[in-house]
Coordinates of C-alpha atoms in Angstrom, one line a residue:
X297 CA 118.9 95.1 115.9
X298 CA 117.9 96.2 119.4
X299 CA 114.7 94.8 120.9
X300 CA 112.7 96.2 123.8
X301 CA 113.6 94.8 127.2
X302 CA 110.1 93.9 128.5
X303 CA 108.7 90.6 127.4
X304 CA 105.2 91.9 127.7
X305 CA 105.7 94.1 124.7
X306 CA 106.6 91.1 122.6
X307 CA 103.6 88.9 123.2
X308 CA 102.8 89.0 119.5
X309 CA 106.3 87.7 118.6
X310 CA 105.9 84.2 120.0
X311 CA 108.3 81.8 118.3
X312 CA 107.5 78.6 120.1
X313 CA 104.7 77.2 122.3
X314 CA 104.5 74.0 124.2
X315 CA 101.0 72.8 125.1
X316 CA 100.5 70.0 127.6
X317 CA 103.8 68.2 126.9
X318 CA 104.0 64.9 128.7
X319 CA 106.8 62.3 128.7
X320 CA 106.9 58.9 130.5
X321 CA 109.8 56.5 131.0
X322 CA 108.2 53.3 132.2
X323 CA 106.4 54.2 135.4
X324 CA 108.3 57.5 135.7
X325 CA 106.3 60.5 134.7
X326 CA 109.2 62.8 133.8
X327 CA 107.1 65.7 132.3
X328 CA 103.4 66.2 133.0
X329 CA 101.3 68.6 131.0
X330 CA 103.9 71.3 130.5
X331 CA 102.9 74.7 128.9
X332 CA 105.3 77.4 128.1
X333 CA 106.2 79.9 125.4
X334 CA 109.3 81.6 124.0
X335 CA 109.1 85.0 122.4
X336 CA 111.6 86.7 120.1
X337 CA 114.1 88.8 122.0
X338 CA 113.3 87.2 125.4
X339 CA 114.9 84.9 127.9
X340 CA 112.6 82.2 129.4
X341 CA 114.3 80.5 132.3
X342 CA 113.2 77.0 133.3
X343 CA 114.1 76.5 137.0
X344 CA 114.1 73.4 139.1
X345 CA 116.0 71.0 141.2
X346 CA 118.0 68.1 139.7
X347 CA 115.5 65.5 138.4
X348 CA 112.6 68.0 138.2
X349 CA 112.2 67.2 134.5
X350 CA 114.0 70.2 132.9
X351 CA 116.3 68.3 130.6
X352 CA 113.4 65.9 129.5
X353 CA 111.3 68.9 128.5
X354 CA 114.1 70.5 126.5
X355 CA 114.9 67.3 124.7
X356 CA 111.3 67.2 123.6
X357 CA 111.6 70.7 122.3
X358 CA 114.8 69.8 120.5
X359 CA 113.3 66.7 118.9
X360 CA 115.4 64.1 120.9
X361 CA 112.3 62.7 122.6
X362 CA 108.8 62.3 121.1
X363 CA 106.2 63.5 123.6
X364 CA 103.7 60.9 124.7
X365 CA 101.0 63.7 124.9
X366 CA 100.8 67.4 124.0
X367 CA 101.9 69.4 121.1
X368 CA 104.3 72.1 119.9
X369 CA 103.4 75.2 117.9
X370 CA 105.8 77.4 116.0
X371 CA 104.9 80.6 114.2
X372 CA 101.2 79.9 115.0
X373 CA 101.2 76.4 113.4
X374 CA 101.3 72.9 115.0
X375 CA 104.6 71.2 114.2
X376 CA 106.6 68.0 114.8
X377 CA 110.2 68.4 116.0
X378 CA 111.4 64.8 116.1
X379 CA 114.1 64.0 115.0
X380 CA 116.5 66.8 115.9
X381 CA 117.4 67.5 112.3
X382 CA 113.8 68.6 111.9
X383 CA 114.0 70.9 115.0
X384 CA 117.1 72.5 113.6
X385 CA 115.4 73.1 110.3
X386 CA 112.6 74.9 112.2
X387 CA 115.3 77.2 113.7
X388 CA 115.8 75.5 117.1
X389 CA 119.4 75.1 118.4
X390 CA 120.5 73.5 121.6
X391 CA 123.7 73.7 123.7
X392 CA 123.7 70.5 125.6
X393 CA 125.2 70.0 129.1
X394 CA 127.2 67.1 127.7
X395 CA 128.7 68.6 124.6
X396 CA 128.2 67.0 121.1
X397 CA 131.7 67.4 119.8
X398 CA 134.3 65.2 118.1
X399 CA 137.5 65.6 120.2
X400 CA 139.8 64.4 117.5
X401 CA 138.8 67.2 115.1
X402 CA 139.6 70.9 115.2
X403 CA 137.1 73.6 116.2
X404 CA 136.6 74.6 112.5
X405 CA 136.0 71.0 111.5
X406 CA 133.4 70.4 114.3
X407 CA 131.5 73.5 113.2
X408 CA 131.8 72.5 109.5
X409 CA 130.1 69.1 110.4
X410 CA 127.2 71.0 111.8
X411 CA 126.7 73.8 109.3
X412 CA 128.1 72.6 105.9
X413 CA 125.6 71.7 103.2
X414 CA 128.2 71.0 100.5
X415 CA 131.3 72.5 99.0
X416 CA 133.3 71.8 102.2
X417 CA 136.7 72.8 100.9
X418 CA 135.4 75.9 99.0
X419 CA 133.6 77.3 102.1
X420 CA 136.3 76.7 104.8
X421 CA 137.9 80.1 104.4
X422 CA 134.4 81.7 104.6
X423 CA 133.5 79.6 107.6
X424 CA 136.7 80.6 109.4
X425 CA 135.7 84.2 108.9
X426 CA 132.2 83.6 110.2
X427 CA 133.6 81.8 113.3
X428 CA 135.9 84.8 114.1
X429 CA 133.1 87.3 113.4
X430 CA 130.5 85.6 115.6
X431 CA 133.1 85.0 118.3
X432 CA 134.1 88.7 118.3
X433 CA 130.5 89.9 118.3
X434 CA 129.4 87.8 121.3
X435 CA 132.7 87.7 123.2
X436 CA 133.1 83.9 122.8
X437 CA 136.9 83.8 122.1
X438 CA 136.9 80.7 119.9
X439 CA 140.0 79.8 117.9
X440 CA 139.1 77.9 114.7
X441 CA 142.4 76.1 114.6
X442 CA 142.4 74.7 118.1
X443 CA 142.0 71.0 118.6
X444 CA 138.9 70.2 120.6
X445 CA 140.5 67.6 122.8
X446 CA 142.8 70.4 124.1
X447 CA 139.9 72.6 125.2
X448 CA 138.7 72.9 128.7
X449 CA 134.9 72.7 129.5
X450 CA 134.3 76.5 129.3
X451 CA 136.1 76.7 125.9
X452 CA 134.0 73.7 124.6
X453 CA 130.9 75.4 125.6
X454 CA 131.8 78.5 123.7
X455 CA 132.5 76.3 120.6
X456 CA 129.0 74.7 121.0
X457 CA 127.4 78.2 121.2
X458 CA 129.2 79.4 118.0
X459 CA 128.2 76.2 116.3
X460 CA 124.5 76.8 117.1
X461 CA 124.7 80.4 116.0
X462 CA 126.2 79.5 112.6
X463 CA 123.5 77.0 111.8
X464 CA 121.4 78.9 109.2
X465 CA 118.0 80.0 110.4
X466 CA 118.5 79.5 114.2
X467 CA 115.9 81.6 116.1
X468 CA 115.4 79.7 119.4
X469 CA 118.4 78.6 121.4
X470 CA 118.1 76.2 124.3
X471 CA 120.9 76.2 127.0
X472 CA 120.9 73.2 129.3
X473 CA 122.6 74.1 132.6
X474 CA 125.1 76.3 130.8
X475 CA 126.9 77.7 133.8
X476 CA 127.5 74.4 135.5
X477 CA 130.8 74.1 133.6
X478 CA 131.9 77.7 134.1
X479 CA 134.0 79.2 136.9
X480 CA 132.5 82.3 138.6
X481 CA 134.6 84.7 136.5
X482 CA 133.1 83.3 133.3
X483 CA 129.4 83.5 134.5
X484 CA 129.2 87.2 134.2
X485 CA 130.5 87.1 130.6
X486 CA 128.0 84.4 129.8
X487 CA 125.1 86.4 131.1
X488 CA 126.3 89.4 129.1
X489 CA 126.3 87.2 126.0
X490 CA 122.7 86.2 126.7
X491 CA 121.7 89.8 126.8
X492 CA 123.4 90.4 123.4
X493 CA 121.5 87.4 121.9
X494 CA 118.2 88.8 123.3
X495 CA 118.9 92.2 121.8
X496 CA 119.5 90.5 118.4
X497 CA 116.0 88.9 118.6
X498 CA 116.8 85.4 119.6
X499 CA 114.4 83.5 121.8
X500 CA 116.3 81.9 124.7
X501 CA 115.3 79.0 126.8
X502 CA 117.6 78.8 129.8
X503 CA 117.5 75.6 131.9
X504 CA 119.1 76.1 135.3
X505 CA 118.8 75.6 139.0
X506 CA 120.7 78.8 139.9
X507 CA 118.3 81.4 141.2
X508 CA 120.7 84.3 141.1
X509 CA 121.1 83.9 137.4
X510 CA 117.4 83.7 136.8
X511 CA 116.9 87.0 138.8
X512 CA 119.8 88.6 136.8
X513 CA 118.6 87.9 133.3
X514 CA 115.2 86.2 132.9
X515 CA 112.1 87.9 131.3
X516 CA 110.0 84.9 132.2
X517 CA 110.4 81.9 134.5
X518 CA 108.8 78.5 134.8
X519 CA 109.5 76.4 137.8
X520 CA 109.3 72.6 137.6
X521 CA 109.1 70.1 140.5
X522 CA 108.6 66.4 139.9
X523 CA 107.8 67.0 136.2
X524 CA 105.1 69.5 136.8
X525 CA 104.9 73.3 136.7
X526 CA 104.7 74.8 140.2
X527 CA 105.1 78.4 139.3
X528 CA 105.2 80.8 136.3
X529 CA 105.8 84.5 136.2
X530 CA 107.3 87.3 134.2
X531 CA 109.7 90.0 135.2
X532 CA 106.8 92.5 135.2
X533 CA 105.1 90.4 137.8
X534 CA 108.1 90.7 140.0
X535 CA 110.6 87.9 140.5
X536 CA 111.5 87.0 144.1
X537 CA 114.2 84.6 145.2
X538 CA 112.4 83.2 148.2
X539 CA 109.3 82.5 146.1
X540 CA 111.4 80.7 143.5
X541 CA 113.0 78.5 146.2
X542 CA 109.7 77.7 147.7
X543 CA 108.3 76.7 144.2
X544 CA 111.4 74.6 143.5
X545 CA 111.5 72.7 146.8
X546 CA 107.9 72.8 148.1
X547 CA 107.7 72.7 151.9
X548 CA 111.0 70.9 152.3
X549 CA 113.4 73.1 154.2
X550 CA 116.9 73.8 153.1
X551 CA 119.5 71.8 155.0
X552 CA 121.9 73.8 157.1
X553 CA 125.5 72.8 156.7
X554 CA 127.3 72.5 160.0
X555 CA 130.9 71.8 160.7
X556 CA 132.4 70.9 164.1
X557 CA 135.7 72.9 164.2
X558 CA 138.8 72.2 162.2
X559 CA 140.9 69.1 162.9
X560 CA 144.3 69.7 164.4
X561 CA 146.5 69.1 161.4
X562 CA 149.7 68.5 163.4
X563 CA 148.1 65.7 165.4
X564 CA 146.2 64.0 162.5
X565 CA 147.7 60.9 160.8
X566 CA 149.2 61.4 157.4
X567 CA 147.6 59.1 154.9
X568 CA 148.9 60.5 151.6
X569 CA 151.9 62.5 150.7
X570 CA 153.7 63.8 147.6
X571 CA 157.2 65.0 147.8
X572 CA 159.3 67.0 145.2
X573 CA 156.6 66.1 142.6
X574 CA 156.6 67.2 139.0
X575 CA 153.3 67.0 137.0
X576 CA 153.4 67.0 133.2
X577 CA 150.5 67.9 130.8
X578 CA 149.3 65.9 127.8
X579 CA 152.1 67.3 125.6
X580 CA 155.0 66.9 128.1
X581 CA 154.8 70.5 129.4
X582 CA 155.3 71.1 133.1
X583 CA 152.0 71.9 134.8
X584 CA 153.1 71.8 138.4
X585 CA 156.7 71.7 139.7
X586 CA 158.1 71.2 143.2
X587 CA 154.8 69.7 144.3
X588 CA 154.6 69.1 148.1
X589 CA 151.2 68.0 149.4
X590 CA 150.1 66.1 152.5
X591 CA 146.6 64.7 153.2
X592 CA 145.7 63.8 156.8
X593 CA 142.9 61.6 158.1
X594 CA 139.8 63.5 158.9
X595 CA 140.9 66.7 157.2
X596 CA 139.4 68.4 154.2
X597 CA 142.1 70.1 152.1
X598 CA 140.6 72.6 149.7
X599 CA 142.3 73.4 146.4
X600 CA 141.7 76.9 144.9
X601 CA 142.9 78.2 141.6
X602 CA 141.7 79.9 138.4
X603 CA 140.6 77.6 135.6
X604 CA 143.4 75.7 133.9
X605 CA 145.9 76.1 136.7
X606 CA 146.5 72.3 136.9
X607 CA 143.5 71.2 138.9
X608 CA 142.7 68.3 136.5
X609 CA 146.3 67.1 136.3
X610 CA 146.7 67.2 140.1
X611 CA 143.5 65.3 140.7
X612 CA 144.6 62.6 138.2
X613 CA 147.9 62.2 139.9
X614 CA 146.3 61.7 143.2
X615 CA 144.3 58.8 141.8
X616 CA 147.0 57.2 139.6
X617 CA 145.4 58.3 136.3
X618 CA 148.5 60.4 135.6
X619 CA 152.0 59.3 136.8
X620 CA 154.3 61.8 138.4
X621 CA 157.1 62.9 136.1
X622 CA 159.4 63.1 139.1
X623 CA 159.0 62.9 142.8
X624 CA 157.5 60.4 145.2
X625 CA 153.9 59.6 146.2
X626 CA 153.1 57.6 149.3
X627 CA 149.9 56.3 150.7
X628 CA 150.0 55.3 154.4
X629 CA 153.8 55.3 154.3
X630 CA 154.2 53.1 151.2
X631 CA 155.2 54.3 147.7
X632 CA 152.4 53.8 145.1
X633 CA 153.3 53.9 141.4
X634 CA 150.6 51.9 139.8
X635 CA 147.4 53.0 138.0
X636 CA 143.9 53.6 139.5
X637 CA 143.5 49.9 140.5
X638 CA 146.5 50.2 142.8
X639 CA 145.2 53.5 144.3
X640 CA 141.7 52.0 144.8
X641 CA 143.3 49.0 146.6
X642 CA 145.0 51.5 148.8
X643 CA 141.7 53.0 149.8
X644 CA 141.4 56.0 147.4
X645 CA 138.1 57.0 145.7
X646 CA 137.8 59.6 142.9
X647 CA 135.1 61.9 141.6
X648 CA 136.1 63.5 138.4
X649 CA 135.3 67.0 137.2
X650 CA 133.3 65.7 134.2
X651 CA 131.3 62.6 135.4
X652 CA 129.0 62.6 132.3
X653 CA 132.0 61.9 130.1
X654 CA 134.3 60.0 132.4
X655 CA 132.2 58.0 134.8
X656 CA 129.3 56.6 132.8
X657 CA 129.3 53.3 130.9
X658 CA 126.7 53.3 128.1
X659 CA 123.9 50.8 128.7
X660 CA 124.8 50.2 132.4
X661 CA 122.1 50.9 135.0
X662 CA 122.7 52.9 138.2
X663 CA 122.8 49.6 140.1
X664 CA 125.5 48.2 137.8
X665 CA 127.5 51.4 138.2
X666 CA 127.3 51.0 142.0
X667 CA 129.4 47.8 142.1
X668 CA 132.3 49.7 140.3
X669 CA 134.2 51.0 143.3
X670 CA 131.1 51.4 145.4
X671 CA 129.0 48.6 146.9
X672 CA 131.0 45.3 147.2
X673 CA 130.2 42.9 144.4
X674 CA 128.3 40.2 146.4
X675 CA 128.6 36.8 144.7
X676 CA 125.8 34.3 144.3
X677 CA 126.7 31.1 142.5
X678 CA 128.5 32.0 139.2
X679 CA 127.2 35.6 139.2
X680 CA 126.5 38.6 141.3
X681 CA 123.8 38.7 144.0
X682 CA 121.9 41.6 142.5
X683 CA 119.1 41.3 145.0
X684 CA 121.5 41.8 147.9
X685 CA 123.4 44.7 146.1
X686 CA 120.0 46.4 145.4
X687 CA 119.0 46.0 149.1
X688 CA 122.3 47.5 150.3
X689 CA 121.9 50.4 147.9
X690 CA 118.3 51.3 148.8
X691 CA 119.2 51.0 152.5
X692 CA 122.2 53.2 152.3
X693 CA 122.0 56.6 154.0
X694 CA 123.9 58.2 151.2
X695 CA 121.5 57.1 148.5
X696 CA 118.5 58.3 150.5
X697 CA 120.2 61.7 151.3
X698 CA 121.0 62.3 147.6
X699 CA 117.6 61.1 146.4
X700 CA 119.2 58.7 143.9
X701 CA 117.1 57.8 140.8
X702 CA 115.6 54.4 140.3
X703 CA 118.5 51.8 140.4
X704 CA 117.2 50.2 137.2
X705 CA 117.4 53.4 135.1
X706 CA 120.2 53.5 132.6
X707 CA 122.9 56.0 133.7
X708 CA 123.4 57.3 130.1
X709 CA 119.8 58.4 130.1
X710 CA 120.0 60.5 133.2
X711 CA 120.3 64.3 133.4
X712 CA 123.7 65.7 134.3
X713 CA 122.6 66.4 137.9
X714 CA 121.4 62.9 138.4
X715 CA 124.7 61.4 137.1
X716 CA 126.5 63.7 139.6
X717 CA 124.3 62.3 142.4
X718 CA 125.1 58.7 141.3
X719 CA 128.8 59.2 141.1
X720 CA 128.9 61.0 144.5
X721 CA 126.7 58.4 146.1
X722 CA 129.0 55.6 144.9
X723 CA 132.1 57.4 146.3
X724 CA 130.4 58.1 149.7
X725 CA 129.0 54.6 150.1
X726 CA 132.4 53.1 149.8
X727 CA 133.6 55.3 152.7
X728 CA 137.1 55.5 151.5
X729 CA 140.3 56.4 153.5
X730 CA 141.0 59.1 150.9
X731 CA 138.6 60.9 148.6
X732 CA 139.8 63.0 145.7
X733 CA 136.7 65.0 144.6
X734 CA 136.4 67.7 141.9
X735 CA 133.6 70.3 141.8
X736 CA 131.1 68.3 143.9
X737 CA 128.3 70.9 143.6
X738 CA 128.8 71.6 139.9
X739 CA 125.4 71.2 138.1
X740 CA 123.5 70.6 141.4
X741 CA 120.6 72.6 142.8
X742 CA 120.9 74.4 146.1
X743 CA 119.2 71.7 148.2
X744 CA 121.4 68.9 146.8
X745 CA 124.5 71.1 147.1
X746 CA 123.9 71.5 150.8
X747 CA 123.2 67.8 151.3
X748 CA 126.5 67.0 149.5
X749 CA 128.5 69.5 151.6
X750 CA 127.1 68.0 154.8
X751 CA 127.9 64.5 153.5
X752 CA 131.5 65.5 152.9
X753 CA 131.8 67.0 156.4
X754 CA 130.4 63.8 157.9
X755 CA 132.8 61.6 155.9
X756 CA 135.7 63.7 157.1
X757 CA 134.5 63.4 160.7
X758 CA 134.5 59.6 160.2
X759 CA 138.3 59.8 159.4
X760 CA 138.4 60.2 155.6
X761 CA 141.1 62.5 154.2
X762 CA 139.4 64.6 151.4
X763 CA 141.1 66.6 148.7
X764 CA 138.5 69.0 147.5
X765 CA 138.7 70.9 144.2
X766 CA 136.2 73.7 143.7
X767 CA 135.9 77.0 141.8
X768 CA 133.5 78.3 144.5
X769 CA 135.5 80.1 147.2
X770 CA 132.5 80.2 149.5
X771 CA 132.3 76.4 149.3
X772 CA 136.0 76.0 150.0
X773 CA 135.9 78.3 153.0
X774 CA 132.8 76.6 154.3
X775 CA 134.1 73.0 154.0
X776 CA 137.9 73.1 154.2
X777 CA 140.2 72.6 157.2
X778 CA 143.1 73.8 155.2
X779 CA 143.5 75.7 151.9
X780 CA 146.1 75.3 149.2
X781 CA 146.3 77.3 146.0
X782 CA 147.4 76.4 142.5
X783 CA 149.1 79.3 140.7
X784 CA 152.2 79.8 138.5
X785 CA 152.9 76.1 138.3
X786 CA 153.1 75.9 142.1
X787 CA 151.0 74.6 144.9
X788 CA 151.2 77.1 147.7
X789 CA 149.8 77.0 151.2
X790 CA 146.8 79.2 151.7
X791 CA 146.3 78.6 155.5
X792 CA 143.2 77.7 157.5
X793 CA 140.0 79.4 156.5
X794 CA 139.7 81.1 159.9
X795 CA 143.1 82.7 159.4
X796 CA 142.6 84.1 155.9
X797 CA 140.0 85.8 153.7
X798 CA 138.6 85.2 150.2
X799 CA 140.4 88.3 148.8
X800 CA 143.8 87.0 150.2
X801 CA 143.2 83.6 148.5
X802 CA 142.1 85.4 145.4
X803 CA 145.4 87.3 145.4
X804 CA 147.3 84.0 145.6
X805 CA 145.2 82.5 142.8
X806 CA 146.1 85.4 140.5
X807 CA 149.6 86.1 141.7
X808 CA 150.9 82.9 143.1
X809 CA 152.4 84.8 146.1
X810 CA 151.5 86.0 149.5
X811 CA 149.5 89.2 149.8

């Protein structure tokens, strides 16, 4: 059923209202007196930098957190949403940034766990039909028989969305940084899906830091900074990108990323090299063949490729997480065949594509994570000298530049953006000889993205060889000294950014051959 496009015409169709919501974590005031509303058939974007309080607010609205102050109203009545099962019963669904899936089960079984109320075996055929119908209607391309552990991040997100849509009674859907796991080609499809949901009468809460997406789809926008609302407007008021940036960042100017000229590759020292490599996937299939890759001191090598072209497998090979099926890998002229410990000892650091899943130890604080391949583990008596480690962390330029959260906060309680900052800070603090880094700006706001980019440039200028994986061609062209492209099970040379263009690299990504 089509709904009118202007939120102003739907003011009588308010599904959810937050009034004065406040949440504290010790001395940290994560949300302070937040007011917002979600109407049927509208998209309300909540915009803010990493750590602004967006995820905390949404977890209160989904019943994960109990507000310390304030109240929530639905359908004109005050309600309690904690625990999440109560929020779901009220019609609120949430697509988390860190997905709530069981990797060992199939797509159908994961959805059955969420929506089945009995008669599991009797309803499986019906559920399969529902999955296919919802997938087709909203362009989500979900295969009920696929195993979840085999899915990439974009496919897992589509599964989460289908799961929420199939929960009976869902009316309000919260999306927490949904496009942070999507490659650019997938973002347009996602925004189209949001428009279909809006037309079908759903109320959408879109948590994001990407201003272009807000301008493209939002009916209303609320901007948060340091847990407080700094700006609210509707599309009828006129939404302006500069105004939104100012509201997000205050008077702090955006950092300008500057790069001194490309290093001379022929003169730079080779620090890592793969020759005649073969990379296999999880099922023994060949992902990359005839792999030849050289990393040189002080040079940023950017890796481009469409999603699923072997980026993850290549990154894992370069850190010892995945052995070469054939070929030779050398670091500083010596063959290295051990696991990550051998690579770390040889001076390699690694930032994975999914730090929430792969780089966080439940229960550990930020400070405790920092001694894992970051700050040296200073000893004091029979234990660690935590006072000295804390002092080194707080004094580090990298921690200050990235506005790292309080060292005593548990990492598993951080937002995705703050986890990304922690993992990046740890890698940069070590100042490795070689850094393998995947999607450094994924899930980060514009200010932090530019800080990270400048940090990588500075690290390279200090002599680190960097292998940079990114789905953002602008980022690759801005940072890289040399480009390589994954396509058709091959890694091909893309040239220096000054000597090529994004369309030429795009052609290589799609065709695996020169234009």
